[in-house]
């Protein structure tokens, strides 16, 4: 509960924290408190017992108090807060829309003593879209949790018995389609490409269960070429690194959809490994733009949950790419203009060009 005492130059808000251990709220060695101060550097934060006093300009104090209230609500709901939660909560409060505790509070999976939750607004929208649609495309830069959250939703669906199987697939650009796999030797050959999917699975499930579920076919990790000719029923299917599919592969994959199946396709259009030609992911965004039950979730540098520098690296590259694209468009336009001028200079006007256009059909 916060109370205001207005002074001419500064406002003070006092927040009594009930029902929450202060160490959970402020973190070991006050790490979360330091993070809180970083979000609102102009506000003085004083903690005495279970009372937090915030002093500073009225607007800043109000924002800091709203942040504290949200952190208290999340802690009270059993959310073990980390520094990223403080940063993300402050960001979410900057937007009109759902409250941080609504965005960051959803538990997708509890596994090995950890709870997997969305960590940003974009991740929450992505997870909600997966819940609500049959086919979801998660498109955005590296490190935004596209694969991780798709897999968490897959494991959740299996645990809730909404599906019978999980299928994880990737286009194996360098080997998969060219080597020609034999089922018996699959694991040996595909490991390097599918390794990240195994690793994420092992983070989300008891590592002892994973081989058992794979042996029984409940979980299948296979190159995209293995989907050809099949109908995928009662499954949760994740196609990862979809920027490396050709348009034909993407169509082949999407048309495998059977009853009771959900598909999540993840990719980053800026990270294509294909030597040439169009990306199936780029094409599909235009082809399936406006179909009910198919959703395109866009993640951005704001959703990067790796080191905060990764978000800035992503932005810097986007800016560089935009400049290059603009420069290329300018060059093409100049060349086209020069071409046209040359054509005009080289061509004597014909009789049709001198004739008035009106009346021609
Ligand atoms: N909500 C989350 N909770 C916990 N960890 C997360 C979350 N989102 C992402 N991560 C972490 O970030 C890492 C990167 O996520 P992920 O591999 O899904 O990114 P991506 O968007 O698919 O990027 P890439 O294109 O590089 O694969 C994951 O391995 C995971 O450790």
Short mmCIF file of C-alpha atoms and ligand atoms in Angstrom, two decimals:
data_model
loop_
_atom_site.label_atom_id
_atom_site.label_comp_id
_atom_site.label_asym_id
_atom_site.label_seq_id
_atom_site.Cartn_x
_atom_site.Cartn_y
_atom_site.Cartn_z
CA UNK A 1 0.00 0.00 0.00
CA UNK A 2 1.50 3.38 -0.99
CA UNK A 3 0.86 6.78 0.66
CA UNK A 4 1.97 10.14 -0.80
CA UNK A 5 3.44 13.10 1.10
CA UNK A 6 3.88 15.95 -1.33
CA UNK A 7 6.76 18.37 -0.77
CA UNK A 8 7.36 21.31 -3.08
CA UNK A 9 10.47 19.79 -4.66
CA UNK A 10 10.01 16.06 -4.11
CA UNK A 11 7.38 13.46 -3.46
CA UNK A 12 7.72 10.55 -1.10
CA UNK A 13 5.83 7.29 -1.39
CA UNK A 14 5.89 4.65 1.31
CA UNK A 15 5.10 1.05 0.45
CA UNK A 16 4.39 -1.46 3.19
CA UNK A 17 5.24 -4.93 1.95
CA UNK A 18 3.00 -7.62 3.46
CA UNK A 19 3.03 -11.35 3.06
CA UNK A 20 6.36 -11.48 1.24
CA UNK A 21 9.85 -12.12 2.58
CA UNK A 22 11.92 -9.01 1.78
CA UNK A 23 14.84 -11.14 0.60
CA UNK A 24 12.63 -12.63 -2.12
CA UNK A 25 11.59 -9.18 -3.25
CA UNK A 26 15.00 -7.52 -3.03
CA UNK A 27 17.13 -10.51 -3.96
CA UNK A 28 20.26 -11.95 -2.40
CA UNK A 29 22.68 -9.11 -1.55
CA UNK A 30 19.90 -6.72 -2.64
CA UNK A 31 20.55 -7.54 -6.31
CA UNK A 32 16.95 -6.87 -7.31
CA UNK A 33 16.90 -3.67 -5.28
CA UNK A 34 19.97 -2.46 -7.23
CA UNK A 35 18.15 -3.36 -10.44
CA UNK A 36 15.09 -1.45 -9.30
CA UNK A 37 17.23 1.62 -8.59
CA UNK A 38 18.78 1.31 -12.04
CA UNK A 39 15.34 1.50 -13.67
CA UNK A 40 14.57 4.77 -11.87
CA UNK A 41 17.93 6.40 -11.15
CA UNK A 42 16.38 9.72 -10.14
CA UNK A 43 14.39 8.10 -7.30
CA UNK A 44 15.95 7.54 -3.87
CA UNK A 45 15.02 4.13 -2.53
CA UNK A 46 15.23 3.43 1.18
CA UNK A 47 14.34 0.09 2.74
CA UNK A 48 13.68 -0.23 6.45
CA UNK A 49 12.16 -3.47 7.73
CA UNK A 50 9.27 -4.23 5.44
CA UNK A 51 8.80 -0.61 4.35
CA UNK A 52 10.13 0.81 1.08
CA UNK A 53 10.35 4.60 0.80
CA UNK A 54 10.69 6.21 -2.62
CA UNK A 55 11.61 9.88 -2.94
CA UNK A 56 11.95 11.98 -6.08
CA UNK A 57 9.97 13.82 -8.75
CA UNK A 58 6.28 12.93 -8.60
CA UNK A 59 6.10 11.11 -11.97
CA UNK A 60 9.26 9.10 -11.31
CA UNK A 61 8.09 8.10 -7.84
CA UNK A 62 4.73 7.01 -9.25
CA UNK A 63 6.46 4.85 -11.88
CA UNK A 64 8.85 3.34 -9.33
CA UNK A 65 5.96 2.63 -6.93
CA UNK A 66 4.00 0.91 -9.72
CA UNK A 67 7.07 -1.24 -10.40
CA UNK A 68 7.43 -2.17 -6.71
CA UNK A 69 3.71 -3.04 -6.52
CA UNK A 70 4.06 -5.37 -9.51
CA UNK A 71 7.17 -7.04 -8.12
CA UNK A 72 5.38 -7.58 -4.81
CA UNK A 73 2.36 -9.08 -6.62
CA UNK A 74 4.58 -11.49 -8.57
CA UNK A 75 6.56 -12.52 -5.50
CA UNK A 76 3.33 -13.06 -3.61
CA UNK A 77 2.13 -15.33 -6.43
CA UNK A 78 5.24 -17.50 -5.95
CA UNK A 79 7.30 -16.14 -8.84
CA UNK A 80 11.01 -16.38 -7.98
CA UNK A 81 12.10 -13.02 -9.37
CA UNK A 82 15.35 -12.51 -11.24
CA UNK A 83 17.03 -9.29 -12.41
CA UNK A 84 15.50 -9.72 -15.89
CA UNK A 85 12.02 -9.66 -14.35
CA UNK A 86 12.72 -6.22 -12.88
CA UNK A 87 13.99 -4.86 -16.22
CA UNK A 88 11.11 -6.39 -18.18
CA UNK A 89 8.48 -5.24 -15.67
CA UNK A 90 9.73 -1.66 -16.02
CA UNK A 91 9.55 -1.99 -19.82
CA UNK A 92 6.04 -3.45 -19.72
CA UNK A 93 4.86 -0.63 -17.46
CA UNK A 94 6.06 1.81 -20.12
CA UNK A 95 3.38 0.40 -22.47
CA UNK A 96 -0.37 0.60 -22.14
CA UNK A 97 -1.65 -2.93 -21.94
CA UNK A 98 -1.38 -5.94 -19.67
CA UNK A 99 0.33 -5.60 -16.30
CA UNK A 100 3.78 -7.16 -15.81
CA UNK A 101 2.37 -9.75 -13.41
CA UNK A 102 -0.06 -10.87 -16.15
CA UNK A 103 2.69 -11.04 -18.78
CA UNK A 104 5.48 -12.59 -16.73
CA UNK A 105 3.34 -14.56 -14.32
CA UNK A 106 2.18 -17.36 -16.62
CA UNK A 107 3.85 -20.67 -15.83
CA UNK A 108 4.15 -22.79 -18.98
CA UNK A 109 6.13 -25.64 -17.47
CA UNK A 110 7.63 -26.52 -14.13
CA UNK A 111 10.69 -28.55 -14.69
CA UNK A 112 13.73 -29.55 -12.66
CA UNK A 113 12.97 -26.99 -9.99
CA UNK A 114 12.51 -24.15 -12.50
CA UNK A 115 9.44 -22.57 -13.98
CA UNK A 116 9.45 -21.68 -17.67
CA UNK A 117 7.54 -18.47 -18.31
CA UNK A 118 7.34 -15.80 -20.99
CA UNK A 119 9.90 -13.15 -20.16
CA UNK A 120 8.76 -10.26 -22.36
CA UNK A 121 5.59 -8.79 -23.84
CA UNK A 122 6.45 -10.25 -27.26
CA UNK A 123 7.08 -13.70 -25.77
CA UNK A 124 3.73 -13.59 -23.97
CA UNK A 125 1.93 -12.66 -27.21
CA UNK A 126 3.76 -15.54 -28.98
CA UNK A 127 2.84 -18.06 -26.28
CA UNK A 128 -0.81 -16.89 -26.30
CA UNK A 129 -0.89 -17.19 -30.10
CA UNK A 130 0.38 -20.78 -29.87
CA UNK A 131 -2.39 -21.54 -27.40
CA UNK A 132 -5.07 -20.02 -29.62
CA UNK A 133 -4.08 -20.99 -33.18
CA UNK A 134 -3.41 -24.19 -35.10
CA UNK A 135 -0.41 -22.83 -37.01
CA UNK A 136 1.86 -20.14 -35.60
CA UNK A 137 4.94 -18.60 -37.17
CA UNK A 138 7.41 -17.20 -34.64
CA UNK A 139 9.57 -14.78 -36.60
CA UNK A 140 12.31 -12.64 -35.13
CA UNK A 141 15.98 -12.29 -34.31
CA UNK A 142 18.26 -14.73 -32.51
CA UNK A 143 17.82 -15.26 -28.81
CA UNK A 144 14.19 -14.23 -28.56
CA UNK A 145 13.10 -17.65 -27.32
CA UNK A 146 11.23 -18.66 -30.47
CA UNK A 147 12.41 -22.27 -30.31
CA UNK A 148 12.61 -22.51 -26.54
CA UNK A 149 9.02 -21.39 -25.97
CA UNK A 150 7.62 -23.45 -28.86
CA UNK A 151 9.21 -26.50 -27.27
CA UNK A 152 7.95 -25.58 -23.80
CA UNK A 153 4.43 -25.35 -25.25
CA UNK A 154 4.97 -28.71 -26.98
CA UNK A 155 6.01 -30.41 -23.74
CA UNK A 156 3.10 -28.77 -21.93
CA UNK A 157 0.66 -30.05 -24.58
CA UNK A 158 2.09 -33.57 -24.23
CA UNK A 159 1.86 -33.44 -20.44
CA UNK A 160 -1.74 -32.22 -20.65
CA UNK A 161 -2.44 -35.06 -23.09
CA UNK A 162 -3.62 -32.60 -25.73
CA UNK A 163 -1.33 -34.34 -28.22
CA UNK A 164 0.15 -37.81 -28.44
CA UNK A 165 3.49 -36.88 -29.95
CA UNK A 166 6.02 -34.14 -30.32
CA UNK A 167 7.85 -33.80 -33.62
CA UNK A 168 10.85 -31.48 -33.82
CA UNK A 169 12.33 -30.82 -37.20
CA UNK A 170 14.81 -28.61 -39.00
CA UNK A 171 15.85 -28.29 -42.61
CA UNK A 172 19.32 -29.85 -42.54
CA UNK A 173 20.82 -27.53 -45.10
CA UNK A 174 24.34 -28.88 -45.11
CA UNK A 175 23.71 -32.60 -44.79
CA UNK A 176 20.14 -33.69 -44.25
CA UNK A 177 18.66 -33.60 -47.65
CA UNK A 178 21.89 -34.49 -49.47
CA UNK A 179 23.27 -37.38 -47.42
CA UNK A 180 20.21 -39.58 -47.56
CA UNK A 181 19.52 -40.87 -44.08
CA UNK A 182 18.93 -44.40 -43.02
CA UNK A 183 16.65 -44.64 -40.00
CA UNK A 184 19.08 -46.82 -38.05
CA UNK A 185 21.91 -44.32 -38.26
CA UNK A 186 19.79 -41.23 -37.99
CA UNK A 187 20.99 -40.04 -34.61
CA UNK A 188 24.69 -40.29 -35.53
CA UNK A 189 24.32 -38.35 -38.71
CA UNK A 190 21.95 -35.60 -37.72
CA UNK A 191 23.31 -34.71 -34.34
CA UNK A 192 25.05 -31.45 -35.25
CA UNK A 193 21.92 -29.97 -36.81
CA UNK A 194 19.39 -31.26 -34.38
CA UNK A 195 21.59 -30.97 -31.30
CA UNK A 196 20.06 -27.63 -30.20
CA UNK A 197 16.63 -29.27 -30.18
CA UNK A 198 17.88 -32.18 -28.04
CA UNK A 199 19.56 -29.74 -25.69
CA UNK A 200 16.40 -27.68 -25.24
CA UNK A 201 14.39 -30.87 -24.66
CA UNK A 202 16.78 -31.93 -21.95
CA UNK A 203 16.34 -28.56 -20.28
CA UNK A 204 12.59 -29.01 -20.25
CA UNK A 205 12.19 -32.64 -19.29
CA UNK A 206 13.92 -35.06 -17.03
CA UNK A 207 16.93 -36.07 -19.19
CA UNK A 208 16.33 -39.72 -18.27
CA UNK A 209 12.85 -39.64 -19.77
CA UNK A 210 13.87 -38.09 -23.08
CA UNK A 211 15.60 -41.18 -24.58
CA UNK A 212 12.65 -43.34 -23.51
CA UNK A 213 10.12 -41.05 -25.18
CA UNK A 214 12.29 -40.93 -28.27
CA UNK A 215 12.63 -44.70 -28.42
CA UNK A 216 8.85 -45.11 -28.19
CA UNK A 217 8.29 -42.50 -30.90
CA UNK A 218 6.47 -40.13 -28.54
CA UNK A 219 9.17 -37.60 -29.32
CA UNK A 220 10.65 -37.55 -32.77
CA UNK A 221 13.57 -35.35 -33.77
CA UNK A 222 14.19 -35.61 -37.50
CA UNK A 223 15.26 -33.64 -40.54
CA UNK A 224 12.53 -31.95 -42.53
CA UNK A 225 12.94 -34.38 -45.44
CA UNK A 226 11.50 -37.08 -43.15
CA UNK A 227 8.13 -35.34 -43.10
CA UNK A 228 7.57 -35.89 -46.81
CA UNK A 229 4.58 -38.08 -47.66
CA UNK A 230 3.29 -38.27 -44.07
CA UNK A 231 0.16 -36.99 -42.36
CA UNK A 232 0.92 -35.63 -38.92
CA UNK A 233 -2.04 -36.33 -36.61
CA UNK A 234 -2.44 -35.59 -32.89
CA UNK A 235 1.00 -34.04 -32.74
CA UNK A 236 2.72 -30.86 -31.71
CA UNK A 237 5.16 -30.13 -34.51
CA UNK A 238 7.93 -27.56 -34.37
CA UNK A 239 9.78 -26.60 -37.53
CA UNK A 240 12.89 -24.70 -36.43
CA UNK A 241 15.24 -22.51 -38.51
CA UNK A 242 12.54 -22.23 -41.14
CA UNK A 243 14.39 -19.43 -42.93
CA UNK A 244 16.47 -22.25 -44.40
CA UNK A 245 13.55 -23.98 -46.09
CA UNK A 246 12.84 -23.53 -49.76
CA UNK A 247 9.29 -22.44 -50.66
CA UNK A 248 8.61 -26.02 -51.82
CA UNK A 249 9.79 -27.50 -48.51
CA UNK A 250 7.65 -25.05 -46.56
CA UNK A 251 4.56 -25.99 -48.57
CA UNK A 252 5.38 -29.69 -48.19
CA UNK A 253 5.69 -29.23 -44.42
CA UNK A 254 2.52 -27.20 -43.89
CA UNK A 255 0.43 -29.60 -45.95
CA UNK A 256 1.38 -32.46 -43.58
CA UNK A 257 -1.07 -30.97 -41.04
CA UNK A 258 -3.43 -33.62 -39.75
CA UNK A 259 -6.26 -33.65 -37.21
CA UNK A 260 -5.49 -32.68 -33.64
CA UNK A 261 -2.14 -31.24 -34.67
CA UNK A 262 -0.57 -27.90 -33.87
CA UNK A 263 2.38 -26.52 -35.82
CA UNK A 264 4.86 -23.86 -34.78
CA UNK A 265 7.34 -22.63 -37.37
CA UNK A 266 10.25 -20.55 -36.11
CA UNK A 267 12.83 -18.56 -38.01
CA UNK A 268 14.83 -15.44 -38.50
CA UNK A 269 14.55 -14.01 -41.98
CA UNK A 270 17.87 -12.19 -41.58
CA UNK A 271 19.83 -15.40 -40.90
CA UNK A 272 19.52 -17.43 -44.09
CA UNK A 273 22.06 -20.18 -44.73
CA UNK A 274 20.59 -21.13 -48.09
CA UNK A 275 23.16 -20.61 -50.81
CA UNK A 276 20.65 -19.08 -53.18
CA UNK A 277 16.98 -18.72 -53.97
CA UNK A 278 13.99 -17.58 -52.00
CA UNK A 279 13.38 -18.58 -48.40
CA UNK A 280 10.21 -20.55 -47.72
CA UNK A 281 9.72 -18.42 -44.62
CA UNK A 282 9.85 -15.17 -46.56
CA UNK A 283 7.40 -16.48 -49.17
CA UNK A 284 4.94 -17.91 -46.65
CA UNK A 285 4.54 -14.55 -44.91
CA UNK A 286 3.06 -13.27 -48.18
CA UNK A 287 1.08 -16.40 -49.12
CA UNK A 288 -0.68 -17.09 -45.79
CA UNK A 289 -0.98 -13.52 -44.67
CA UNK A 290 -4.63 -13.42 -43.74
CA UNK A 291 -5.96 -16.88 -42.92
CA UNK A 292 -7.97 -17.58 -39.81
CA UNK A 293 -6.25 -19.93 -37.32
CA UNK A 294 -2.81 -19.10 -38.76
CA UNK A 295 -0.90 -16.44 -36.85
CA UNK A 296 2.36 -14.63 -37.47
CA UNK A 297 4.00 -13.64 -34.18
CA UNK A 298 6.79 -11.09 -34.61
CA UNK A 299 9.50 -10.94 -31.99
CA UNK A 300 11.97 -8.06 -31.89
CA UNK A 301 15.20 -7.01 -30.24
CA UNK A 302 13.06 -6.08 -27.19
CA UNK A 303 12.37 -9.80 -26.73
CA UNK A 304 16.01 -10.90 -26.68
CA UNK A 305 16.60 -12.69 -23.41
CA UNK A 306 20.30 -13.35 -23.91
CA UNK A 307 22.77 -10.68 -22.78
CA UNK A 308 21.29 -7.18 -23.15
CA UNK A 309 24.08 -6.45 -25.64
CA UNK A 310 22.52 -9.00 -28.03
CA UNK A 311 19.47 -6.75 -28.41
CA UNK A 312 21.70 -3.83 -29.30
CA UNK A 313 23.71 -5.97 -31.74
CA UNK A 314 20.46 -7.04 -33.42
CA UNK A 315 19.34 -3.40 -33.74
CA UNK A 316 22.70 -2.30 -35.13
CA UNK A 317 22.58 -5.00 -37.81
CA UNK A 318 18.98 -4.11 -38.73
CA UNK A 319 20.02 -0.48 -39.16
CA UNK A 320 22.98 -1.53 -41.31
CA UNK A 321 20.73 -3.80 -43.43
CA UNK A 322 18.15 -1.04 -43.85
CA UNK A 323 20.82 1.40 -45.00
CA UNK A 324 22.17 -1.17 -47.47
CA UNK A 325 18.69 -1.90 -48.81
CA UNK A 326 17.97 1.82 -49.19
CA UNK A 327 21.31 2.38 -50.94
CA UNK A 328 20.62 -0.57 -53.27
CA UNK A 329 17.14 0.75 -54.08
CA UNK A 330 18.67 4.17 -54.81
CA UNK A 331 21.29 2.62 -57.11
CA UNK A 332 18.65 0.56 -58.91
CA UNK A 333 16.45 3.60 -59.34
CA UNK A 334 19.38 5.64 -60.72
CA UNK A 335 20.29 2.82 -63.12
CA UNK A 336 16.68 2.51 -64.26
CA UNK A 337 16.51 6.27 -64.78
CA UNK A 338 19.77 6.21 -66.80
CA UNK A 339 18.45 3.26 -68.83
CA UNK A 340 15.25 5.03 -69.62
CA UNK A 341 17.13 8.19 -70.58
CA UNK A 342 19.40 6.12 -72.85
CA UNK A 343 16.45 4.36 -74.44
CA UNK A 344 14.77 7.68 -75.05
CA UNK A 345 17.93 9.21 -76.52
CA UNK A 346 18.51 6.19 -78.79
CA UNK A 347 14.90 5.97 -80.04
CA UNK A 348 13.37 8.34 -82.56
CA UNK A 349 9.80 9.03 -81.63
CA UNK A 350 7.45 6.85 -83.71
CA UNK A 351 4.17 8.05 -85.14
CA UNK A 352 2.19 6.49 -82.24
CA UNK A 353 4.15 8.57 -79.74
CA UNK A 354 3.11 11.72 -81.53
CA UNK A 355 -0.53 10.69 -81.71
CA UNK A 356 -2.87 11.86 -78.96
CA UNK A 357 -3.62 8.94 -76.58
CA UNK A 358 -7.27 9.73 -76.11
CA UNK A 359 -9.59 7.47 -78.01
CA UNK A 360 -7.17 4.51 -78.20
CA UNK A 361 -8.45 1.25 -76.77
N1 LIG B 1 11.22 -17.36 -21.57
C1 LIG B 1 12.44 -17.86 -21.41
N2 LIG B 1 12.80 -18.40 -20.24
C2 LIG B 1 14.04 -18.89 -20.03
N3 LIG B 1 15.00 -18.89 -20.95
C3 LIG B 1 14.72 -18.38 -22.14
C4 LIG B 1 13.42 -17.83 -22.44
N4 LIG B 1 13.44 -17.40 -23.71
C5 LIG B 1 14.66 -17.66 -24.18
N5 LIG B 1 15.44 -18.26 -23.24
C6 LIG B 1 16.84 -18.65 -23.35
O1 LIG B 1 17.36 -18.04 -24.52
C7 LIG B 1 17.97 -19.01 -25.33
C8 LIG B 1 17.69 -18.68 -26.76
O2 LIG B 1 16.38 -19.03 -27.09
P1 LIG B 1 16.04 -19.73 -28.48
O3 LIG B 1 17.10 -20.68 -28.88
O4 LIG B 1 14.66 -20.19 -28.43
O5 LIG B 1 16.15 -18.46 -29.39
P2 LIG B 1 15.71 -18.31 -30.86
O6 LIG B 1 14.87 -17.09 -30.89
O7 LIG B 1 15.15 -19.57 -31.39
O8 LIG B 1 17.09 -17.92 -31.49
P3 LIG B 1 18.02 -18.72 -32.49
O9 LIG B 1 17.57 -18.28 -33.85
O10 LIG B 1 19.39 -18.24 -32.13
O11 LIG B 1 17.82 -20.17 -32.21
C9 LIG B 1 17.38 -20.34 -24.91
O12 LIG B 1 18.32 -21.36 -25.05
C10 LIG B 1 17.02 -20.13 -23.47
O13 LIG B 1 18.08 -20.52 -22.66
#
